[in-house]
């Protein structure tokens, strides 16, 4: 099925005004005189959450937040934002200092043999920084490399960091995404994502970065995927309390399909089973991998492609059947009755057939006319070659979008009744949960009336995909959700702060000319080696 994502919902924040009579209690040229502090004032008024961070702003923030118990809920939120922006300013300033320090520690050999990148720092510079900041040599080297990357190749990102618009995690995501690109392509990626980075969660920004990288370097993206696919593997790791982890590195479609199939089987066990979904998936994975539970491939002789077989010549199992033939799958360590030899009906998936993987790709890319980035819903951007590989064995749906706004206009379907067609349209339109910070797939989410029924109609304009958590939150005391005429949904928190999410934008990334190369020193040194991710 083809319906995958481009850019996740954006977050627009509007800080609540504190109705202060005097937002600036002292001159921006210096700290206040303690003798000039107004007398008889009540709770302190924190500095505006979105003012330009600086040393004086930090001084003001410190004075205003000495006693958090005196602040209102809205003031606490604003103060947290101020702390976040001030911390970003300090970290960016430190990056500038680190780059200058690295410049003063030149390498004895700036062109080491066998390297296609210039090393501009002494091999002992990370030791000096590490000793000063109590960092390992590898961590210090990575910090120096990032600082040089920002100063020489991504100065706009550094400026956004220093102004408090983005934080260290987002900066690191940008640097990691463009590390393998040329300076020209790195700046093109920066130009595509930076304007919206402050309005996105780190996960949303990483998804946008993946798409931007594939847009500016489609050939390189396909080659990197081919190399990464050769490194697929399974590993086991030790955990505490007698547990262990089983970790697999797979292609994104394979991993998503495997997880969806486990989830379908877990839900098929039945509501009477006391285990949660996570425990069910884990137990089923063990049963499937150890051969205790198998699902035979479809043959002309079999009545169903999803007919499972339970092998009983292994360790003792405890099984309980419910009234509808669905049984729990568990090992002897679970607190159920012992196996009495009665027939056991293994779990069946709640929706038979292949695991549902959604991919959104332009028709031109499907036909091979271009290599625009495509999106695997729930994962992010994938190369065009991988999307076409999935399309070989997929059910296609026609999705028509508005070229001006990127909003979905039509969802091709002719077999379902109108209510089902409406649900399909809303899920295809939203792609993800409509909370500004949630990336749960709309196909796994609930459909919610923005204006509750029966006051609000059951229509596309009054319905949105909403995960179970955000659906409950919407109805919690103090929360409000409003629909805008342009399709945006405004979430208002109990403190009065409001945040806006937009409909999924189906338009391909805009092709923009990269900015002219910046002049300066050579690129940063080789990036530090990153070990395999933990299981």
Short mmCIF file of C-alpha atoms in Angstrom, two decimals:
data_model
loop_
_atom_site.label_atom_id
_atom_site.label_comp_id
_atom_site.label_asym_id
_atom_site.label_seq_id
_atom_site.Cartn_x
_atom_site.Cartn_y
_atom_site.Cartn_z
CA UNK A 1 0.00 0.00 0.00
CA UNK A 2 1.42 3.31 -0.97
CA UNK A 3 0.80 6.28 1.31
CA UNK A 4 3.92 7.59 2.96
CA UNK A 5 5.17 10.75 4.40
CA UNK A 6 7.02 13.85 3.44
CA UNK A 7 7.33 16.36 6.18
CA UNK A 8 5.81 15.59 9.59
CA UNK A 9 3.47 18.07 11.23
CA UNK A 10 5.20 21.28 12.21
CA UNK A 11 4.96 22.87 15.60
CA UNK A 12 4.30 26.57 15.94
CA UNK A 13 4.46 27.95 19.44
CA UNK A 14 2.90 31.15 20.67
CA UNK A 15 4.08 32.17 24.12
CA UNK A 16 1.44 33.55 26.39
CA UNK A 17 1.82 37.17 27.31
CA UNK A 18 2.38 37.71 30.99
CA UNK A 19 0.69 41.16 30.78
CA UNK A 20 3.70 42.77 32.35
CA UNK A 21 3.68 46.52 32.64
CA UNK A 22 7.44 46.59 32.22
CA UNK A 23 9.06 43.67 30.39
CA UNK A 24 12.52 45.19 30.74
CA UNK A 25 13.13 45.90 34.39
CA UNK A 26 16.62 47.15 33.62
CA UNK A 27 18.72 48.44 30.81
CA UNK A 28 19.97 45.89 28.23
CA UNK A 29 23.41 47.44 28.59
CA UNK A 30 24.02 45.97 32.01
CA UNK A 31 22.59 44.32 35.12
CA UNK A 32 20.18 46.20 37.35
CA UNK A 33 21.10 48.10 40.42
CA UNK A 34 19.71 46.24 43.40
CA UNK A 35 18.69 49.55 44.95
CA UNK A 36 16.47 50.29 41.95
CA UNK A 37 14.37 47.17 42.37
CA UNK A 38 10.71 48.15 42.80
CA UNK A 39 9.38 47.74 46.29
CA UNK A 40 6.29 45.85 47.28
CA UNK A 41 6.24 43.64 44.20
CA UNK A 42 4.72 40.17 44.39
CA UNK A 43 5.79 37.17 42.35
CA UNK A 44 8.82 37.77 40.11
CA UNK A 45 8.21 38.26 36.42
CA UNK A 46 10.48 36.00 34.34
CA UNK A 47 12.19 37.40 31.28
CA UNK A 48 10.36 36.92 27.96
CA UNK A 49 10.77 33.34 26.83
CA UNK A 50 11.82 34.29 23.31
CA UNK A 51 14.14 37.22 23.84
CA UNK A 52 17.65 37.04 22.44
CA UNK A 53 19.75 34.96 24.87
CA UNK A 54 22.85 36.57 26.29
CA UNK A 55 24.83 36.85 29.48
CA UNK A 56 22.57 39.61 30.77
CA UNK A 57 19.49 37.59 29.87
CA UNK A 58 20.92 34.70 31.87
CA UNK A 59 21.49 37.05 34.79
CA UNK A 60 17.87 38.21 34.63
CA UNK A 61 16.62 34.63 34.31
CA UNK A 62 18.61 33.62 37.36
CA UNK A 63 17.17 36.49 39.41
CA UNK A 64 13.60 35.73 38.31
CA UNK A 65 13.70 31.98 38.98
CA UNK A 66 15.47 31.81 42.33
CA UNK A 67 12.22 30.73 43.99
CA UNK A 68 10.16 28.69 41.47
CA UNK A 69 7.30 28.36 43.96
CA UNK A 70 6.48 32.05 43.41
CA UNK A 71 5.90 31.60 39.67
CA UNK A 72 2.59 30.82 38.00
CA UNK A 73 2.20 27.80 35.76
CA UNK A 74 2.59 29.95 32.63
CA UNK A 75 5.67 31.65 34.11
CA UNK A 76 7.22 28.28 34.84
CA UNK A 77 6.80 27.25 31.20
CA UNK A 78 8.26 30.55 29.99
CA UNK A 79 11.17 30.21 32.40
CA UNK A 80 11.89 26.68 31.13
CA UNK A 81 11.96 28.02 27.58
CA UNK A 82 14.31 30.79 28.70
CA UNK A 83 16.66 28.28 30.34
CA UNK A 84 16.66 26.15 27.18
CA UNK A 85 17.54 29.12 24.97
CA UNK A 86 20.20 30.37 27.37
CA UNK A 87 21.81 26.92 27.51
CA UNK A 88 21.84 26.82 23.70
CA UNK A 89 23.54 30.21 23.57
CA UNK A 90 26.22 29.09 26.03
CA UNK A 91 26.88 25.82 24.16
CA UNK A 92 27.14 27.64 20.81
CA UNK A 93 29.52 30.17 22.30
CA UNK A 94 31.61 27.29 23.63
CA UNK A 95 31.68 25.79 20.12
CA UNK A 96 33.13 29.02 18.74
CA UNK A 97 35.77 29.00 21.47
CA UNK A 98 36.58 25.36 20.73
CA UNK A 99 37.01 26.04 17.02
CA UNK A 100 39.35 28.93 17.78
CA UNK A 101 41.35 26.73 20.15
CA UNK A 102 41.63 24.01 17.49
CA UNK A 103 42.91 26.65 15.07
CA UNK A 104 45.72 27.42 17.50
CA UNK A 105 46.71 23.75 17.67
CA UNK A 106 47.61 22.98 14.06
CA UNK A 107 48.58 19.52 13.00
CA UNK A 108 52.17 18.74 12.23
CA UNK A 109 51.04 17.01 9.05
CA UNK A 110 47.92 18.64 7.58
CA UNK A 111 47.70 16.11 4.73
CA UNK A 112 48.06 12.64 6.22
CA UNK A 113 48.64 9.89 3.72
CA UNK A 114 45.60 7.91 2.66
CA UNK A 115 43.09 10.54 3.81
CA UNK A 116 40.88 12.64 1.55
CA UNK A 117 40.15 15.12 4.33
CA UNK A 118 42.45 17.66 5.81
CA UNK A 119 43.37 17.32 9.45
CA UNK A 120 43.76 20.83 10.85
CA UNK A 121 44.28 20.11 14.52
CA UNK A 122 47.00 18.53 16.58
CA UNK A 123 46.32 14.95 17.68
CA UNK A 124 46.83 16.19 21.24
CA UNK A 125 44.24 18.99 21.10
CA UNK A 126 41.43 16.60 22.15
CA UNK A 127 43.49 15.67 25.21
CA UNK A 128 43.69 19.30 26.33
CA UNK A 129 39.97 19.79 25.84
CA UNK A 130 39.11 16.44 27.42
CA UNK A 131 41.16 17.15 30.52
CA UNK A 132 39.57 20.57 30.91
CA UNK A 133 35.99 19.38 30.43
CA UNK A 134 36.33 15.91 31.97
CA UNK A 135 35.60 14.21 28.64
CA UNK A 136 37.14 11.14 27.06
CA UNK A 137 39.53 11.71 24.19
CA UNK A 138 36.95 10.42 21.70
CA UNK A 139 34.19 12.68 23.02
CA UNK A 140 36.46 15.71 23.01
CA UNK A 141 37.57 14.94 19.45
CA UNK A 142 33.93 14.69 18.34
CA UNK A 143 33.13 18.04 19.98
CA UNK A 144 36.09 19.70 18.23
CA UNK A 145 35.10 18.18 14.87
CA UNK A 146 31.52 19.44 15.28
CA UNK A 147 32.72 22.91 16.20
CA UNK A 148 34.92 23.11 13.10
CA UNK A 149 32.09 21.76 10.94
CA UNK A 150 29.80 24.52 12.18
CA UNK A 151 32.31 27.34 11.82
CA UNK A 152 33.56 26.40 8.37
CA UNK A 153 30.66 24.68 6.63
CA UNK A 154 27.45 25.44 8.55
CA UNK A 155 27.76 28.98 9.92
CA UNK A 156 23.99 29.59 9.64
CA UNK A 157 23.32 26.57 11.85
CA UNK A 158 25.82 27.89 14.39
CA UNK A 159 24.11 31.27 14.33
CA UNK A 160 20.68 29.68 14.90
CA UNK A 161 22.17 27.74 17.82
CA UNK A 162 23.71 30.85 19.32
CA UNK A 163 20.44 32.76 19.03
CA UNK A 164 18.67 30.01 20.98
CA UNK A 165 16.47 28.86 18.10
CA UNK A 166 17.79 25.28 18.13
CA UNK A 167 19.50 23.19 20.77
CA UNK A 168 22.51 20.87 20.89
CA UNK A 169 20.56 17.77 19.85
CA UNK A 170 19.24 19.43 16.71
CA UNK A 171 22.66 20.85 15.88
CA UNK A 172 24.22 17.41 16.23
CA UNK A 173 21.52 15.92 14.00
CA UNK A 174 22.26 18.47 11.27
CA UNK A 175 26.02 17.92 11.48
CA UNK A 176 25.68 14.13 11.43
CA UNK A 177 23.32 14.22 8.45
CA UNK A 178 25.66 16.25 6.21
CA UNK A 179 29.01 14.89 7.40
CA UNK A 180 29.44 12.70 4.31
CA UNK A 181 28.35 15.44 1.86
CA UNK A 182 30.41 18.02 0.01
CA UNK A 183 30.36 21.58 1.34
CA UNK A 184 27.98 22.69 -1.41
CA UNK A 185 25.50 19.88 -0.77
CA UNK A 186 25.79 20.29 3.01
CA UNK A 187 24.78 23.92 2.70
CA UNK A 188 21.90 22.96 0.40
CA UNK A 189 20.58 20.56 3.07
CA UNK A 190 21.01 23.25 5.71
CA UNK A 191 19.03 25.69 3.58
CA UNK A 192 16.14 23.24 3.25
CA UNK A 193 15.72 22.37 6.93
CA UNK A 194 17.01 25.23 9.06
CA UNK A 195 14.00 27.57 8.80
CA UNK A 196 11.68 24.93 10.29
CA UNK A 197 14.13 23.23 12.66
CA UNK A 198 13.08 25.32 15.67
CA UNK A 199 9.45 24.23 15.18
CA UNK A 200 10.19 20.51 14.98
CA UNK A 201 10.97 17.85 17.52
CA UNK A 202 14.37 16.15 17.14
CA UNK A 203 12.66 13.15 15.52
CA UNK A 204 10.77 15.36 13.07
CA UNK A 205 13.98 17.21 12.23
CA UNK A 206 15.84 13.95 11.58
CA UNK A 207 13.06 12.88 9.21
CA UNK A 208 13.29 16.22 7.39
CA UNK A 209 17.08 15.90 7.22
CA UNK A 210 16.89 12.41 5.71
CA UNK A 211 14.51 13.69 3.06
CA UNK A 212 16.68 16.74 2.33
CA UNK A 213 19.83 14.63 2.00
CA UNK A 214 18.09 12.30 -0.46
CA UNK A 215 16.82 15.34 -2.39
CA UNK A 216 20.24 16.93 -2.87
CA UNK A 217 22.17 13.67 -3.24
CA UNK A 218 19.85 10.92 -4.61
CA UNK A 219 22.64 8.88 -6.16
CA UNK A 220 24.71 8.98 -3.00
CA UNK A 221 21.67 8.02 -0.92
CA UNK A 222 21.02 4.93 -3.02
CA UNK A 223 24.66 3.88 -2.79
CA UNK A 224 24.77 4.44 0.97
CA UNK A 225 21.65 2.28 1.36
CA UNK A 226 23.24 -0.53 -0.67
CA UNK A 227 26.34 -0.43 1.52
CA UNK A 228 24.30 -0.26 4.73
CA UNK A 229 22.13 -3.16 3.64
CA UNK A 230 25.22 -5.34 3.34
CA UNK A 231 25.86 -4.68 7.04
CA UNK A 232 22.55 -6.13 8.25
CA UNK A 233 23.02 -8.37 11.27
CA UNK A 234 21.60 -9.74 14.50
CA UNK A 235 23.31 -9.31 17.87
CA UNK A 236 22.61 -10.32 21.44
CA UNK A 237 23.51 -8.24 24.47
CA UNK A 238 23.50 -8.77 28.21
CA UNK A 239 21.04 -6.85 30.36
CA UNK A 240 20.47 -6.63 34.10
CA UNK A 241 18.41 -8.97 36.28
CA UNK A 242 18.90 -12.08 34.19
CA UNK A 243 17.64 -10.49 30.98
CA UNK A 244 19.24 -10.09 27.56
CA UNK A 245 18.43 -8.10 24.44
CA UNK A 246 18.15 -9.35 20.88
CA UNK A 247 18.97 -6.63 18.39
CA UNK A 248 18.66 -6.71 14.60
CA UNK A 249 19.81 -4.23 11.95
CA UNK A 250 17.50 -4.66 8.95
CA UNK A 251 16.28 -2.67 5.98
CA UNK A 252 13.54 -0.30 7.09
CA UNK A 253 10.69 -2.07 5.23
CA UNK A 254 11.71 -5.47 6.62
CA UNK A 255 11.93 -4.15 10.18
CA UNK A 256 8.58 -2.36 9.96
CA UNK A 257 6.89 -5.39 8.41
CA UNK A 258 8.25 -7.75 11.07
CA UNK A 259 7.07 -5.46 13.87
CA UNK A 260 3.62 -5.04 12.33
CA UNK A 261 3.23 -8.82 11.97
CA UNK A 262 4.21 -9.39 15.59
CA UNK A 263 1.70 -6.74 16.62
CA UNK A 264 -1.07 -8.38 14.61
CA UNK A 265 -0.35 -11.74 16.20
CA UNK A 266 -0.18 -10.20 19.66
CA UNK A 267 -3.57 -8.56 19.25
CA UNK A 268 -4.95 -11.85 17.93
CA UNK A 269 -4.23 -13.59 21.24
CA UNK A 270 -7.34 -12.02 22.69
CA UNK A 271 -8.31 -9.49 25.33
CA UNK A 272 -8.48 -12.11 28.09
CA UNK A 273 -4.70 -12.57 28.10
CA UNK A 274 -3.27 -10.58 31.06
CA UNK A 275 0.02 -9.74 29.35
CA UNK A 276 0.60 -6.35 27.79
CA UNK A 277 1.37 -5.91 24.09
CA UNK A 278 5.12 -5.62 24.68
CA UNK A 279 5.24 -8.90 26.59
CA UNK A 280 3.07 -10.61 23.99
CA UNK A 281 5.33 -9.49 21.15
CA UNK A 282 8.42 -10.65 23.03
CA UNK A 283 6.96 -14.09 23.80
CA UNK A 284 5.74 -14.55 20.24
CA UNK A 285 9.15 -13.59 18.87
CA UNK A 286 10.78 -16.26 20.99
CA UNK A 287 8.20 -18.87 19.95
CA UNK A 288 8.60 -18.05 16.26
CA UNK A 289 12.40 -17.98 16.29
CA UNK A 290 12.77 -21.17 18.32
CA UNK A 291 10.30 -23.11 16.17
CA UNK A 292 7.64 -23.54 18.83
CA UNK A 293 5.22 -21.62 16.64
CA UNK A 294 5.34 -21.63 12.84
CA UNK A 295 3.22 -20.19 10.06
CA UNK A 296 3.31 -22.19 6.86
CA UNK A 297 3.33 -20.50 3.48
CA UNK A 298 0.13 -20.62 1.47
CA UNK A 299 -0.36 -23.64 -0.78
CA UNK A 300 -3.29 -24.83 -2.87
CA UNK A 301 -3.96 -27.50 -0.22
CA UNK A 302 -4.09 -25.06 2.71
CA UNK A 303 -7.27 -23.24 3.49
CA UNK A 304 -5.55 -20.10 4.72
CA UNK A 305 -2.16 -18.49 4.21
CA UNK A 306 -2.11 -17.62 7.90
CA UNK A 307 -2.77 -21.07 9.39
CA UNK A 308 -0.33 -21.57 12.28
CA UNK A 309 1.15 -24.79 13.59
CA UNK A 310 2.20 -25.38 17.16
CA UNK A 311 5.08 -27.77 17.83
CA UNK A 312 4.75 -29.71 21.09
CA UNK A 313 8.08 -31.52 21.10
CA UNK A 314 9.84 -28.68 22.89
CA UNK A 315 9.80 -27.34 26.42
CA UNK A 316 6.57 -27.57 28.35
CA UNK A 317 4.07 -24.82 27.51
CA UNK A 318 1.16 -23.47 29.47
CA UNK A 319 -1.76 -22.51 27.32
CA UNK A 320 -5.27 -21.28 27.93
CA UNK A 321 -7.93 -21.05 25.26
CA UNK A 322 -10.62 -18.42 25.22
CA UNK A 323 -14.16 -18.86 24.04
CA UNK A 324 -13.34 -17.82 20.47
CA UNK A 325 -10.45 -20.16 19.87
CA UNK A 326 -7.68 -17.66 20.62
CA UNK A 327 -5.08 -18.90 23.06
CA UNK A 328 -2.25 -17.36 25.02
CA UNK A 329 1.27 -18.29 24.06
CA UNK A 330 3.61 -18.43 27.02
CA UNK A 331 6.45 -20.41 28.52
CA UNK A 332 6.33 -22.52 31.63
CA UNK A 333 7.59 -19.60 33.69
CA UNK A 334 4.24 -17.84 33.29
CA UNK A 335 1.64 -18.35 36.01
CA UNK A 336 -0.88 -20.34 34.06
CA UNK A 337 -2.12 -23.90 34.39
CA UNK A 338 0.13 -26.69 33.22
CA UNK A 339 -0.32 -28.08 29.73
CA UNK A 340 -2.89 -30.84 29.94
CA UNK A 341 -2.37 -32.01 26.36
CA UNK A 342 -5.58 -30.44 25.12
CA UNK A 343 -5.59 -29.02 21.63
CA UNK A 344 -4.13 -25.56 21.52
CA UNK A 345 -5.14 -23.00 18.92
CA UNK A 346 -2.24 -20.63 18.25
CA UNK A 347 -2.97 -16.93 17.85
CA UNK A 348 -4.15 -15.69 14.50
CA UNK A 349 -3.38 -12.19 13.25
CA UNK A 350 -6.23 -9.75 13.75
CA UNK A 351 -6.05 -8.83 10.04
CA UNK A 352 -4.72 -11.66 7.85
CA UNK A 353 -2.51 -10.87 4.91
CA UNK A 354 0.79 -9.13 4.53
CA UNK A 355 1.93 -6.65 7.19
CA UNK A 356 0.87 -3.17 6.15
CA UNK A 357 3.77 -0.95 5.14
CA UNK A 358 2.87 2.50 3.83
CA UNK A 359 5.10 4.26 1.35
CA UNK A 360 4.38 7.59 -0.31
CA UNK A 361 6.11 8.22 -3.62
CA UNK A 362 5.46 10.55 -6.55
CA UNK A 363 4.10 8.94 -9.70
CA UNK A 364 7.11 10.24 -11.64
CA UNK A 365 9.44 8.40 -9.26
CA UNK A 366 7.37 5.22 -9.49
CA UNK A 367 7.68 5.37 -13.29
CA UNK A 368 11.45 5.93 -13.06
CA UNK A 369 11.39 9.44 -14.52
CA UNK A 370 13.17 10.86 -11.47
CA UNK A 371 14.55 9.83 -8.07
CA UNK A 372 12.68 12.04 -5.63
CA UNK A 373 12.90 10.91 -2.01
CA UNK A 374 10.02 8.72 -0.86
CA UNK A 375 8.81 8.06 2.65
CA UNK A 376 8.16 4.94 4.65
CA UNK A 377 5.45 6.03 7.10
CA UNK A 378 6.67 5.69 10.67
CA UNK A 379 10.31 5.57 9.57
CA UNK A 380 11.06 8.51 7.32
CA UNK A 381 12.62 9.16 3.94
CA UNK A 382 13.97 6.25 1.92
CA UNK A 383 15.80 6.17 -1.44
CA UNK A 384 13.75 5.97 -4.61
CA UNK A 385 15.28 2.61 -5.56
CA UNK A 386 14.12 1.05 -2.29
CA UNK A 387 10.62 2.51 -2.70
CA UNK A 388 10.37 1.08 -6.22
CA UNK A 389 11.53 -2.28 -4.88
CA UNK A 390 8.63 -2.25 -2.40
CA UNK A 391 6.24 -1.16 -5.16
CA UNK A 392 6.90 -4.33 -7.16
CA UNK A 393 4.75 -6.32 -4.73
CA UNK A 394 2.35 -3.69 -3.40
CA UNK A 395 -1.21 -2.46 -3.65
CA UNK A 396 -1.24 1.04 -5.10
CA UNK A 397 -3.63 3.85 -4.27
CA UNK A 398 -4.05 7.11 -6.13
CA UNK A 399 -3.60 10.18 -3.92
CA UNK A 400 -4.26 13.61 -5.42
CA UNK A 401 -2.89 16.65 -3.58
CA UNK A 402 -3.12 20.41 -3.96
CA UNK A 403 0.15 21.58 -5.57
CA UNK A 404 -0.08 24.92 -3.74
CA UNK A 405 -0.65 23.71 -0.18
CA UNK A 406 0.44 20.06 -0.40
CA UNK A 407 -2.84 18.98 1.26
CA UNK A 408 -4.54 15.78 0.15
CA UNK A 409 -7.57 16.39 -2.06
CA UNK A 410 -8.64 12.91 -3.11
CA UNK A 411 -8.05 9.38 -1.82
CA UNK A 412 -8.75 6.79 -4.49
CA UNK A 413 -11.20 4.10 -3.30
CA UNK A 414 -14.29 2.61 -4.90
CA UNK A 415 -15.19 -0.44 -2.83
CA UNK A 416 -15.96 0.83 0.68
CA UNK A 417 -19.03 2.58 1.99
CA UNK A 418 -18.73 6.33 2.72
CA UNK A 419 -17.82 6.01 6.45
CA UNK A 420 -14.89 3.73 5.63
CA UNK A 421 -13.88 5.96 2.74
CA UNK A 422 -13.94 8.96 5.06
CA UNK A 423 -11.73 7.17 7.60
CA UNK A 424 -9.29 6.20 4.86
CA UNK A 425 -9.21 9.77 3.56
CA UNK A 426 -8.52 11.29 6.99
CA UNK A 427 -5.72 8.81 7.72
CA UNK A 428 -4.17 9.35 4.30
CA UNK A 429 -4.48 13.13 4.67
CA UNK A 430 -2.88 13.31 8.13
CA UNK A 431 -0.31 10.45 7.75
CA UNK A 432 0.73 10.94 11.39
CA UNK A 433 -1.06 11.70 14.65
CA UNK A 434 -2.06 15.36 14.62
CA UNK A 435 -0.38 16.21 17.90
CA UNK A 436 2.42 18.66 17.04
CA UNK A 437 5.07 16.41 18.62
CA UNK A 438 3.80 12.89 17.81
CA UNK A 439 4.96 10.67 14.94
CA UNK A 440 2.66 7.70 15.48
CA UNK A 441 1.29 6.49 12.18
CA UNK A 442 -2.24 7.65 11.44
CA UNK A 443 -3.15 4.14 10.32
CA UNK A 444 -2.44 2.95 13.88
CA UNK A 445 -4.22 5.90 15.50
CA UNK A 446 -7.83 6.65 16.39
CA UNK A 447 -10.11 9.01 14.49
CA UNK A 448 -11.29 11.84 16.69
CA UNK A 449 -13.97 14.50 16.32
CA UNK A 450 -12.29 17.87 16.91
CA UNK A 451 -15.64 19.33 17.98
CA UNK A 452 -17.19 16.41 19.90
CA UNK A 453 -20.11 14.57 18.35
CA UNK A 454 -23.03 15.34 18.16
CA UNK A 455 -22.16 19.05 18.36
CA UNK A 456 -19.62 18.58 15.59
CA UNK A 457 -20.30 16.73 12.33
CA UNK A 458 -18.64 13.50 11.20
CA UNK A 459 -16.79 15.15 8.33
CA UNK A 460 -13.24 15.40 7.07
CA UNK A 461 -12.92 18.98 8.36
CA UNK A 462 -13.96 17.96 11.87
CA UNK A 463 -11.98 14.73 12.11
CA UNK A 464 -8.29 14.06 12.71
CA UNK A 465 -6.03 11.11 13.35
CA UNK A 466 -5.08 11.01 17.03
CA UNK A 467 -3.12 8.38 18.95
CA UNK A 468 -4.75 7.02 22.11
CA UNK A 469 -2.55 9.11 24.42
CA UNK A 470 -3.25 12.40 22.65
CA UNK A 471 -6.94 11.51 22.34
CA UNK A 472 -7.14 11.20 26.12
CA UNK A 473 -5.08 14.34 26.62
CA UNK A 474 -7.44 16.32 24.37
CA UNK A 475 -10.28 15.63 26.81
CA UNK A 476 -8.24 16.23 29.98
CA UNK A 477 -9.12 19.28 32.10
CA UNK A 478 -7.63 22.53 30.85
CA UNK A 479 -6.81 21.30 27.33
CA UNK A 480 -8.45 22.76 24.23
CA UNK A 481 -8.21 21.75 20.57
CA UNK A 482 -9.39 24.01 17.76
CA UNK A 483 -9.54 23.51 14.00
CA UNK A 484 -8.37 26.31 11.71
CA UNK A 485 -9.82 27.06 8.31
CA UNK A 486 -6.51 26.20 6.61
CA UNK A 487 -6.54 22.68 8.06
CA UNK A 488 -4.26 23.44 10.99
CA UNK A 489 -5.13 22.17 14.45
CA UNK A 490 -4.33 24.34 17.47
CA UNK A 491 -3.57 22.64 20.78
CA UNK A 492 -3.94 24.90 23.84
CA UNK A 493 -2.38 23.68 27.08
CA UNK A 494 -3.70 24.33 30.60
CA UNK A 495 -1.20 27.22 30.93
CA UNK A 496 -2.65 28.95 27.87
CA UNK A 497 0.31 28.25 25.59
CA UNK A 498 -0.80 27.25 22.10
CA UNK A 499 0.89 25.05 19.51
CA UNK A 500 -0.15 24.50 15.90
CA UNK A 501 0.15 21.37 13.76
CA UNK A 502 -0.40 21.38 10.01
CA UNK A 503 -1.69 18.76 7.65
CA UNK A 504 0.86 16.53 5.99
CA UNK A 505 2.50 18.22 3.01
CA UNK A 506 2.57 15.91 0.00
CA UNK A 507 4.58 18.26 -2.19
CA UNK A 508 8.09 17.14 -3.09
CA UNK A 509 10.93 19.14 -1.59
CA UNK A 510 11.39 22.48 -3.27
CA UNK A 511 14.45 22.57 -5.48
CA UNK A 512 16.40 25.59 -4.26
CA UNK A 513 19.79 26.81 -5.30
CA UNK A 514 22.40 26.23 -2.62
CA UNK A 515 24.03 29.31 -1.14
CA UNK A 516 27.46 30.27 -2.47
CA UNK A 517 30.30 28.41 -0.78
CA UNK A 518 31.67 30.15 2.27
CA UNK A 519 35.30 31.05 2.28
CA UNK A 520 37.40 30.00 5.16
CA UNK A 521 39.60 27.25 6.34
CA UNK A 522 39.65 23.62 5.23
CA UNK A 523 36.94 21.22 6.34
CA UNK A 524 37.07 19.72 9.81
CA UNK A 525 39.13 16.65 10.56
CA UNK A 526 37.89 13.13 10.17
CA UNK A 527 34.87 12.37 12.27
CA UNK A 528 35.34 10.15 15.25
CA UNK A 529 34.40 6.50 14.89
CA UNK A 530 30.92 5.76 16.17
CA UNK A 531 30.40 2.24 17.53
CA UNK A 532 27.37 0.15 16.75
CA UNK A 533 24.20 1.35 18.49
CA UNK A 534 23.35 -0.50 21.67
CA UNK A 535 20.69 -3.14 21.43
#
